[in-house]
mmCIF file of C-alpha atoms in Angstrom:
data_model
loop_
_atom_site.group_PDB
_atom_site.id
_atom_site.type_symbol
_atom_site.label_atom_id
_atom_site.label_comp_id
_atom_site.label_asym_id
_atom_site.label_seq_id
_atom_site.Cartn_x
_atom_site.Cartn_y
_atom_site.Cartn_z
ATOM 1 C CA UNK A 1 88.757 79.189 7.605
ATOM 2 C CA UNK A 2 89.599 81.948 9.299
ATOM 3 C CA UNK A 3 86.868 84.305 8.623
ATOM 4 C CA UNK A 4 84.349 81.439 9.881
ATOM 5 C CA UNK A 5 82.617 81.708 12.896
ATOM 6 C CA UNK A 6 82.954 78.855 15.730
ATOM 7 C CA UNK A 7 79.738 77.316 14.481
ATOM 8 C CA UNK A 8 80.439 77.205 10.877
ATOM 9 C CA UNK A 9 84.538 76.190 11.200
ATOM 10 C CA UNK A 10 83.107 72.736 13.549
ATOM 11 C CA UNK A 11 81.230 72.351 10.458
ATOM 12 C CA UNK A 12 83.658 72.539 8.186
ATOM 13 C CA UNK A 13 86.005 70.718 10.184
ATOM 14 C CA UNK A 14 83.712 67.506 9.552
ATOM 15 C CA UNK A 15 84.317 67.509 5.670
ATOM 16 C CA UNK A 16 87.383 65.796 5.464
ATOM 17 C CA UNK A 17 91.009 65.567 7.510
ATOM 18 C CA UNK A 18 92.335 68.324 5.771
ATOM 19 C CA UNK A 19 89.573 70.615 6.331
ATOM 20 C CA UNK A 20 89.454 69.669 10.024
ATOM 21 C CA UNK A 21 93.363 70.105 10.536
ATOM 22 C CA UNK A 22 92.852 73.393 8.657
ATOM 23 C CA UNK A 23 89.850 74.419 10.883
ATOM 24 C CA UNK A 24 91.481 73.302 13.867
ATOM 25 C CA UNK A 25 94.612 75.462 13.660
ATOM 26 C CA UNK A 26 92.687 78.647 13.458
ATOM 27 C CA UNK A 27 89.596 77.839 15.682
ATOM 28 C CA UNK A 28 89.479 80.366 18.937
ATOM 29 C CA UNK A 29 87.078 78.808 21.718
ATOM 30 C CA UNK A 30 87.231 80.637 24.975
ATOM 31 C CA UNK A 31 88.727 78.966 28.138
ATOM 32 C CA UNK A 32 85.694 79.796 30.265
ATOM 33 C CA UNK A 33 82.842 77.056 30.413
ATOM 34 C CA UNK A 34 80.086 76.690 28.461
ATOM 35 C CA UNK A 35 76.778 75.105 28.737
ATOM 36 C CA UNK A 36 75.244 72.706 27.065
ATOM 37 C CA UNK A 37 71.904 71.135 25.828
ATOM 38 C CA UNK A 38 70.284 69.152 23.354
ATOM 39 C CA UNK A 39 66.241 68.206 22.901
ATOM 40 C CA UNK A 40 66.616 63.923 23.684
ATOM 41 C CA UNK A 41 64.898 63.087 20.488
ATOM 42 C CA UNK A 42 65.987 65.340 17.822
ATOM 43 C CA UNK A 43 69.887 65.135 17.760
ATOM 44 C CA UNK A 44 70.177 68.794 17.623
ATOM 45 C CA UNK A 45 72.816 70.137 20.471
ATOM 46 C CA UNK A 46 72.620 73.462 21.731
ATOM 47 C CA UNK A 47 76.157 75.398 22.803
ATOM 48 C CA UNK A 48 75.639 78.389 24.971
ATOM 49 C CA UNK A 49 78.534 81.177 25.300
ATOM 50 C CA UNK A 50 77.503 82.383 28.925
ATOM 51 C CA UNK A 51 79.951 85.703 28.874
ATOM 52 C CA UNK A 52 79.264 86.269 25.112
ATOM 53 C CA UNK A 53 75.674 85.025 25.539
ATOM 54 C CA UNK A 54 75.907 83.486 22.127
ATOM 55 C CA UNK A 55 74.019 80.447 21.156
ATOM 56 C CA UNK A 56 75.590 77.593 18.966
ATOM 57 C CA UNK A 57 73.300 75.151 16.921
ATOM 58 C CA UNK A 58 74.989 71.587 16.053
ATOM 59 C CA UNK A 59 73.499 68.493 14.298
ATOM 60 C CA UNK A 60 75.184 65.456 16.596
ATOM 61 C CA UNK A 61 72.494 62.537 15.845
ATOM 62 C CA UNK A 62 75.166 60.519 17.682
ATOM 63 C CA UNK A 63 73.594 62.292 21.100
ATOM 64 C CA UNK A 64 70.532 61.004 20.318
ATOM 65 C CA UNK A 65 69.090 58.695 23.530
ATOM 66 C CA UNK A 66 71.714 59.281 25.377
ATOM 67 C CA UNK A 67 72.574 61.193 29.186
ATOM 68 C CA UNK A 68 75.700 63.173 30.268
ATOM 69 C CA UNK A 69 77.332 61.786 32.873
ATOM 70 C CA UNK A 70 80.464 64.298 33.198
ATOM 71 C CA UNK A 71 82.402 66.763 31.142
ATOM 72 C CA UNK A 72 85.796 68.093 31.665
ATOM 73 C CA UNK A 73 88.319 70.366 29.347
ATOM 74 C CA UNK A 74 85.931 70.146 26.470
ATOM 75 C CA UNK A 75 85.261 66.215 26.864
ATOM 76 C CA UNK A 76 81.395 64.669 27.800
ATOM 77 C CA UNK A 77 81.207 61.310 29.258
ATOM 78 C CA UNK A 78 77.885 60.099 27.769
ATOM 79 C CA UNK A 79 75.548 56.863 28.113
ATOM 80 C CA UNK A 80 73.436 55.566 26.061
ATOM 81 C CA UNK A 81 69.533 54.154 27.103
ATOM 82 C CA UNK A 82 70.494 50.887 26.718
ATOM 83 C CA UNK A 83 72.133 52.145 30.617
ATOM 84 C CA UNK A 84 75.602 49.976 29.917
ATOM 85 C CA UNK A 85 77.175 51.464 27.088
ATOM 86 C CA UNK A 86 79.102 54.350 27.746
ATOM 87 C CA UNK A 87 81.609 56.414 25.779
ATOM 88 C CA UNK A 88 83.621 60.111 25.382
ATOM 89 C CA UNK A 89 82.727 62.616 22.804
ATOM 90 C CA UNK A 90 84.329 65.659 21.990
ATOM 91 C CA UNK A 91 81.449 67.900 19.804
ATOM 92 C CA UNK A 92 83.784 70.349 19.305
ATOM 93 C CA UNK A 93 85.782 67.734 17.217
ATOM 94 C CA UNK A 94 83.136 65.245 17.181
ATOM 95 C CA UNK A 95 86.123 62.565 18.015
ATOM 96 C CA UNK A 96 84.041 59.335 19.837
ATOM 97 C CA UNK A 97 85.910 56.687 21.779
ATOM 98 C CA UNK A 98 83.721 53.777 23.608
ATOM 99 C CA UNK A 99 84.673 52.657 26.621
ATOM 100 C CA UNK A 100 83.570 49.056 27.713
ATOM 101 C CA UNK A 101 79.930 48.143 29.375
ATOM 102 C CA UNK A 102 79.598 48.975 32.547
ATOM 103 C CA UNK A 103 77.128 46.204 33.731
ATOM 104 C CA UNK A 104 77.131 47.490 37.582
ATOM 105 C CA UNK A 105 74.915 50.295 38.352
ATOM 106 C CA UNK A 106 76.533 53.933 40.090
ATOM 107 C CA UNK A 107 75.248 56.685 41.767
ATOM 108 C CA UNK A 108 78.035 58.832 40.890
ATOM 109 C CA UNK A 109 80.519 59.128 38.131
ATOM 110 C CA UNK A 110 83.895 61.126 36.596
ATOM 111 C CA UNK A 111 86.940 61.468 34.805
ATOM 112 C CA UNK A 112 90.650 62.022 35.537
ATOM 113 C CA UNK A 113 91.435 64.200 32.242
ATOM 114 C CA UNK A 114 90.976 64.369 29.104
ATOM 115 C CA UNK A 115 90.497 60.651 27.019
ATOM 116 C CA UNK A 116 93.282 61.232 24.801
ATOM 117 C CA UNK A 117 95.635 61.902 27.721
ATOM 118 C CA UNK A 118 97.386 58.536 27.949
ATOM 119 C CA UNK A 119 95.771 59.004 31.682
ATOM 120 C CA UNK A 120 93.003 59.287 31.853
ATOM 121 C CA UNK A 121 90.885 57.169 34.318
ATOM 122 C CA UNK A 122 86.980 56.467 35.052
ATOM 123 C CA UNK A 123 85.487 56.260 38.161
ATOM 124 C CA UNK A 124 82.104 55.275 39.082
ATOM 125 C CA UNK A 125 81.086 55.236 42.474
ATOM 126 C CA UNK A 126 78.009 53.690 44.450
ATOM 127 C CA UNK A 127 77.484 53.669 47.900
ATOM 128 C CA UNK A 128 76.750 49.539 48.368
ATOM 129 C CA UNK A 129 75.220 50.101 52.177
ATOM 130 C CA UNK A 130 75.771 52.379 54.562
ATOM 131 C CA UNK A 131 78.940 50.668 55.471
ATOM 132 C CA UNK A 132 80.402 49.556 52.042
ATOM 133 C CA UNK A 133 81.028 51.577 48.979
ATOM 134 C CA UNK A 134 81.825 50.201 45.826
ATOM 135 C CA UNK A 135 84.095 51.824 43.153
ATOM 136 C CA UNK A 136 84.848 50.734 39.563
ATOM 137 C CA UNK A 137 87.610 52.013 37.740
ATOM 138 C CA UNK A 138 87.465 52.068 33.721
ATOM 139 C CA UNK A 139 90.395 53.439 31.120
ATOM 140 C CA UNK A 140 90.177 54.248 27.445
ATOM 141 C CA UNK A 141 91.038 51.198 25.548
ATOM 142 C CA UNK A 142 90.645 48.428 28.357
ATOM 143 C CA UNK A 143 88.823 45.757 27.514
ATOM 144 C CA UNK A 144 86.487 45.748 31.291
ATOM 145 C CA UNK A 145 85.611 47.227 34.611
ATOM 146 C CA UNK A 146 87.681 46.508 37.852
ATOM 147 C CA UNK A 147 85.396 46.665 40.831
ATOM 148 C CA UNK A 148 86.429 46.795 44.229
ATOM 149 C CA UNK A 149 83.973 47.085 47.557
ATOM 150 C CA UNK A 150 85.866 49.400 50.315
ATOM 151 C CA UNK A 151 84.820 49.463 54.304
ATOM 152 C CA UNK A 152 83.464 52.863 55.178
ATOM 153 C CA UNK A 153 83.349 52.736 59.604
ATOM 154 C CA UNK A 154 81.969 56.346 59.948
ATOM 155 C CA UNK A 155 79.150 55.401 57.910
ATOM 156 C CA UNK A 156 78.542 57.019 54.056
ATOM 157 C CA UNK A 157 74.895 57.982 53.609
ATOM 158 C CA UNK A 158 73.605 56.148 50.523
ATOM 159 C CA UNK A 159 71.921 58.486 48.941
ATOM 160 C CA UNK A 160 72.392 61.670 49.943
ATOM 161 C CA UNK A 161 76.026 62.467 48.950
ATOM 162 C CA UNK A 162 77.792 64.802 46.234
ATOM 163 C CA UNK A 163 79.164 64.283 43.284
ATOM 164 C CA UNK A 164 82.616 62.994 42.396
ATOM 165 C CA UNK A 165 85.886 65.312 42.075
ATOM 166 C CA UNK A 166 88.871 64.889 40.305
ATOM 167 C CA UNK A 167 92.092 66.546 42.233
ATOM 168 C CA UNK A 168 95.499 66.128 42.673
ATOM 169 C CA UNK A 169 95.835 62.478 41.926
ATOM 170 C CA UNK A 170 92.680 61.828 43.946
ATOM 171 C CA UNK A 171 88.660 61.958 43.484
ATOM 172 C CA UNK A 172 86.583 63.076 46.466
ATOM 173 C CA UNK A 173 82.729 62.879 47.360
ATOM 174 C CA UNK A 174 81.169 64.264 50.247
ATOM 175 C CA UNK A 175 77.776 62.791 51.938
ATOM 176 C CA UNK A 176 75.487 65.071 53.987
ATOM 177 C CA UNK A 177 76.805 63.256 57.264
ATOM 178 C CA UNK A 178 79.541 65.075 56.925
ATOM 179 C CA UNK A 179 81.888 62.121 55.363
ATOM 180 C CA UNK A 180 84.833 62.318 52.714
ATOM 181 C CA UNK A 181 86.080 59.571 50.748
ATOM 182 C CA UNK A 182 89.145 60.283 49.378
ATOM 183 C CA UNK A 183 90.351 57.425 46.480
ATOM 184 C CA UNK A 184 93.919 57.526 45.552
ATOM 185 C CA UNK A 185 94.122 56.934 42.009
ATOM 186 C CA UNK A 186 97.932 55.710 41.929
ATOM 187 C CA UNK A 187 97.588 53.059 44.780
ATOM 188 C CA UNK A 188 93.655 52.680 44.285
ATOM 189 C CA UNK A 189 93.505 52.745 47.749
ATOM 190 C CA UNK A 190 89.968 54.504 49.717
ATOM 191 C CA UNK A 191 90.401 56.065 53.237
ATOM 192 C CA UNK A 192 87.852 58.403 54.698
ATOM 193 C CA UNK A 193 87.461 61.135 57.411
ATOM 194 C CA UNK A 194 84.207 62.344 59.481
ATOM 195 C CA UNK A 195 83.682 66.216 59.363
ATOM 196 C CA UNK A 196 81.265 66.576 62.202
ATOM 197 C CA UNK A 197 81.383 70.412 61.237
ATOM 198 C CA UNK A 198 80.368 69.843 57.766
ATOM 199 C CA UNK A 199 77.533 67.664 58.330
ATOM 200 C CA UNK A 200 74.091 69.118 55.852
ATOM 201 C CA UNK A 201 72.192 71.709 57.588
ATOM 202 C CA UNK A 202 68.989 69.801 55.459
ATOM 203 C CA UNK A 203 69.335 66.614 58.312
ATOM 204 C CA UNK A 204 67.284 67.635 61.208
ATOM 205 C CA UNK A 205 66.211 66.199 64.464
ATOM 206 C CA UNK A 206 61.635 65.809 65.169
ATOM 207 C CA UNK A 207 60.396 63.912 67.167
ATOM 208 C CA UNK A 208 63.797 62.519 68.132
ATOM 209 C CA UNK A 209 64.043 60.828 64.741
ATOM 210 C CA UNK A 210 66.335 62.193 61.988
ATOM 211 C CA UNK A 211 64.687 63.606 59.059
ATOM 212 C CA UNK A 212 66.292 64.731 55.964
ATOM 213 C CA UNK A 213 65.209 66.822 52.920
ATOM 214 C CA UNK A 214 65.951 65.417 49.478
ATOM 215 C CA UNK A 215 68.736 68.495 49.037
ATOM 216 C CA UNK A 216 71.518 68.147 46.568
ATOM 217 C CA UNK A 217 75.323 68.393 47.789
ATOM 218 C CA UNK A 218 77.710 69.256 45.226
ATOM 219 C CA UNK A 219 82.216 69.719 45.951
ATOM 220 C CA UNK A 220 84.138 71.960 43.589
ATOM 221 C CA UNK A 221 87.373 71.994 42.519
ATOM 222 C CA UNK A 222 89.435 75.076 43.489
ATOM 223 C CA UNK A 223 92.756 76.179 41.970
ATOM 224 C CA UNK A 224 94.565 78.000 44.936
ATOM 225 C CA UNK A 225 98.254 79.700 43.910
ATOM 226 C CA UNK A 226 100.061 79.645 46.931
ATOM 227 C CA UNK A 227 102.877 81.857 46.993
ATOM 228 C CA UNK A 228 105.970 81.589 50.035
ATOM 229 C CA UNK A 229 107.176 83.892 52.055
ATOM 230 C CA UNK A 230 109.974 86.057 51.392
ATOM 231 C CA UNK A 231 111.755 84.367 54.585
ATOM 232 C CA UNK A 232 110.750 81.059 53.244
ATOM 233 C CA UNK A 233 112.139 82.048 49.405
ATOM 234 C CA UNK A 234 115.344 83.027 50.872
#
């Protein structure tokens, strides 16, 4: 196994458990991230080495009619056409675990950590007005949604907002007004704050009406190492 390349030890991996724990315990995947792509209809999945600029050809029919919703430490969050079924799949591993239906529709959606964490948590979030935002929560191995509506008094723009980010204990999303909702995963609690500052440079004034440009927002997460002061070590 160890004179196999990445893409033929994940294929070899696939042959039985022994092969895979075999595979597994000499694979080498880089830490940096990867892209990924697959035609919708052909259950072929492309991996893409940016710094190595290697390409990766995999056979994962179980891809087939379905949409990424999120990845995270080598994890996608996928749905299927049908719009309601949803589940985690690891191609490196090809490990699947479904997660209930998700009857409510979202605008946004993301993952805590990985699904074999023990804590790992889904959240899918849709602005319900401009007022009211509604968030379901999801975990590996629960048996439903739980869906809670939230007040938002600065006012969340429906559909002009970011994406969802995981941090800390927390997952943000930012709307072009220049709003963040912060959810607290532990108390599953929502408060919010109004970043005048921040608001999208995309929403201008004519004609004294508002007019925005269908722009995309996106948040990051950022690993800072803060290190003290000598006076404060001391």
């Amino acid at each position: 196994m160890s004179y196999l390349g990445l893409k033929d030890n994940i294929r070899a991996s696939a042959v039985c458990r022994a092969w895979r724990k075999a595979a597994e315990s000499v694979r080498v995947v880089e830490k940096h991230p990867w892209v990924i792509s697959f035609p919708r209809h052909y259950g072929v999945t492309i991996l893409f080495d940016p710094l190595g600029r290697k390409s990766y050809t995999l056979n994962l029919p179980e891809l087939v009619g379905t949409d990424v919703c999120y990845s995270k430490d080598g994890w996608l969050l996928m749905r299927r056409s049908s719009l309601v079924d949803m589940f985690f799949l690891n191609p490196y591993t090809r490990e699947l675990i479904n997660l209930p239906k998700c009857e409510l529709s979202f605008q946004a959606v993301a993952f805590s950590s990985v699904p074999t964490s023990g804590t790992c948590a889904v959240i899918a979030l849709r602005p319900f007005t401009r007022f009211i935002i509604r968030i379901s929560i999801c975990f590996p191995g629960a048996t439903e949604w739980i869906t809670q509506d939230f007040s938002c008094s600065h006012g969340f723009e429906p559909y002009m907002h970011s994406n969802l980010v995981y941090a800390n204990g927390h997952f943000y999303c930012f709307s072009s007004g220049g709003v963040l909702v912060d959810f607290d995963l532990a108390s599953r609690t929502m408060s919010h704050q109004a970043w005048n500052e921040h608001i999208c440079p995309y929403i201008h004034m004519y004609n004294e009406e508002w007019f925005s440009l269908r722009k995309r927002i996106y948040l990051a997460e950022q690993k800072v190492k803060v290190e003290a002061k000598a006076s404060e070590r001391k």
